[in-house]
């Protein structure tokens, strides 16, 4: 094997040809395949976002009619949630990094891992076909009875989401088993990197919550196809029941999106402040804590749905509890920077951007969890701004940071730092210009999913649209940085950042089975002494 | 300050009820607490990254693994704040939801895409409704099709309107004026056009408005006849003669051949569609684009009246 390394063999050039990729069982190659697919989906979902902001640039019709707007809004939401943010970090970064972090050769079930990717592809293909062929306009939430009384496209879209769900479940299962069974000698649970803790908590959510979505979607399909009354009041069903089922999955799904992002941030902050993490156990356990509590807060999406007053109060209380572990994480990250040796490369900028935006997303989350306050904010732009601060400001910042952080490991090359930082500047500023005004719009009472709005909402909408296009430019620069890095990047060496986790002890790019010699772990993951 | 003028200039709409003012107070508290938290976290972050930026490669950092005291403090203090906010929010929510006794009751019916308001006196109106100032008003709401949500920013309250069940909403407006009603739950194409106004007036004005019901004591067919005489007579005759539009005699229930070749039975749904969206299906022999839409001009009661009236023209 040593000769293999000396001859320059790594997972990228070990075999060649498209077929060798499509049938690869190597977690790193599968990770890269996820990276490419998610980036394509993101480009499509992002294009719809740009169109939405163009339409909302002024009151009245601008570039499309109301029906087309509703379709565009549905496409944007469904693509971004089911095909970008949920598979984004776990399936892409997780696949590539998890075995490396554990000192393992691969995940526990490489074939299942490849199958997960195909599930995502098949599910996405069906969903895309349905979106464009039928022009679904239900919003990504598929609320009944609207979704059972409109055109038939919903059923296929839902079927696509159902198959994508299996991708999520299988990936989660794979990660749980890998974490339990394939840790390097000496790597106890308390010596695992925090990214692994985050992925592990996420995997629990994926395995436990996604089946509920699958069941809900099946019930929806049975109602549409067989006329069995579950959610449709005309058939004796209860439309609000759908919301309970839907959010029982989709609230934990919010944490499927954000927990791994938090893991990425823990890695980046320690590496770039060259300092051990402050409060390792607290951060690790708070991931598990957030995952556990997140199963009992779904009703906060339904404060005004007609559920009972007492239910609203209980869900408000439990939601407040999620704020505690989240606050612990934020304070611990800031404390890690204290007396560090901070280097401002692009991954750190994105991690700091994450902290900045996530803090705003977090405090506005508490505002929305306050049940008496939510009755005004529910279904207004305040909510839109809040969840974009958490999911885009949080998850996408972490994905970008993670890409820049692990790019040298994935491809053995360095990106152009100047342009990478510039992409951060555009995305960060554009993001705040887009979404901060939406908090104000929401407070002023502008409801969401509105094709048209009252004239008094126009100035802030206009600012928001300019911000969206700025974000678009930022991501285009980011894409340029990645392509340029692939083609022209300077050689990175095994450990360009001087980080301490195991992936940096092997070559960049790593050889087929990751480590030439089985690593043995004798200390924690962040031993900067 | 007049509510209309203030809407655009403030970050929150004019507060037209006591509870809305209570909402504003809690929101102000939350904003200040949020601002302080953001300054602590983001400020700490900025100070640390600047102060401890790397000066030379390879410099040593202290090994600080944790501090039980600090970590306890920054779990416990947020927890206490969250609990204060939770209880305050609970109280506010209870005020929003505790239905008053002896309130003026109005039946609200939502359907794609308008609001109809029915009073005990029998008066039914669409698109706008009147309530007296300083008196509790209770809305008993249901939907005829999909989910909608009744939202008045000036009252800081909203409630989903659900088909197959009743939900309630109450308010006691303490400032005269016209307040915007939105539909806040996505309901299809014209969701953003599903608007209404609530007019808060004095008790005298309210009584006068309520007794001015143009259809007081009339049956649905009579209402239809009145609307016909005012709005339809110019183009539609009560014989089977062809005018600008088809005559109404014997029309109800007849199969009509459409300009696009299809056949449609002239039932309730077709007549409703022809009034609200005339060009959707035009009968063969009549040019499209002649009949104007009456969407937003006729309320539910008037629409039903016309349909019932057409049924009688045999
Ligand atoms: Cu939630
Ligand atoms: Cu609506």
Coordinates of C-alpha atoms and ligand atoms in Angstrom, one line a residue, chain B residues 113 147-148 183-187 191 194, ligand 2:
Chain B
X113 CA -61.2 34.1 -2.3
X147 CA -57.8 26.5 5.0
X148 CA -57.8 30.3 5.3
X183 CA -55.9 36.0 4.6
X184 CA -52.8 34.6 6.2
X185 CA -53.0 30.9 5.3
X186 CA -52.1 30.0 1.7
X187 CA -55.2 29.1 -0.2
X191 CA -54.5 34.2 -1.7
X194 CA -58.3 37.7 -0.3
Ligands
LIG2 CU1 -55.5 32.7 1.7

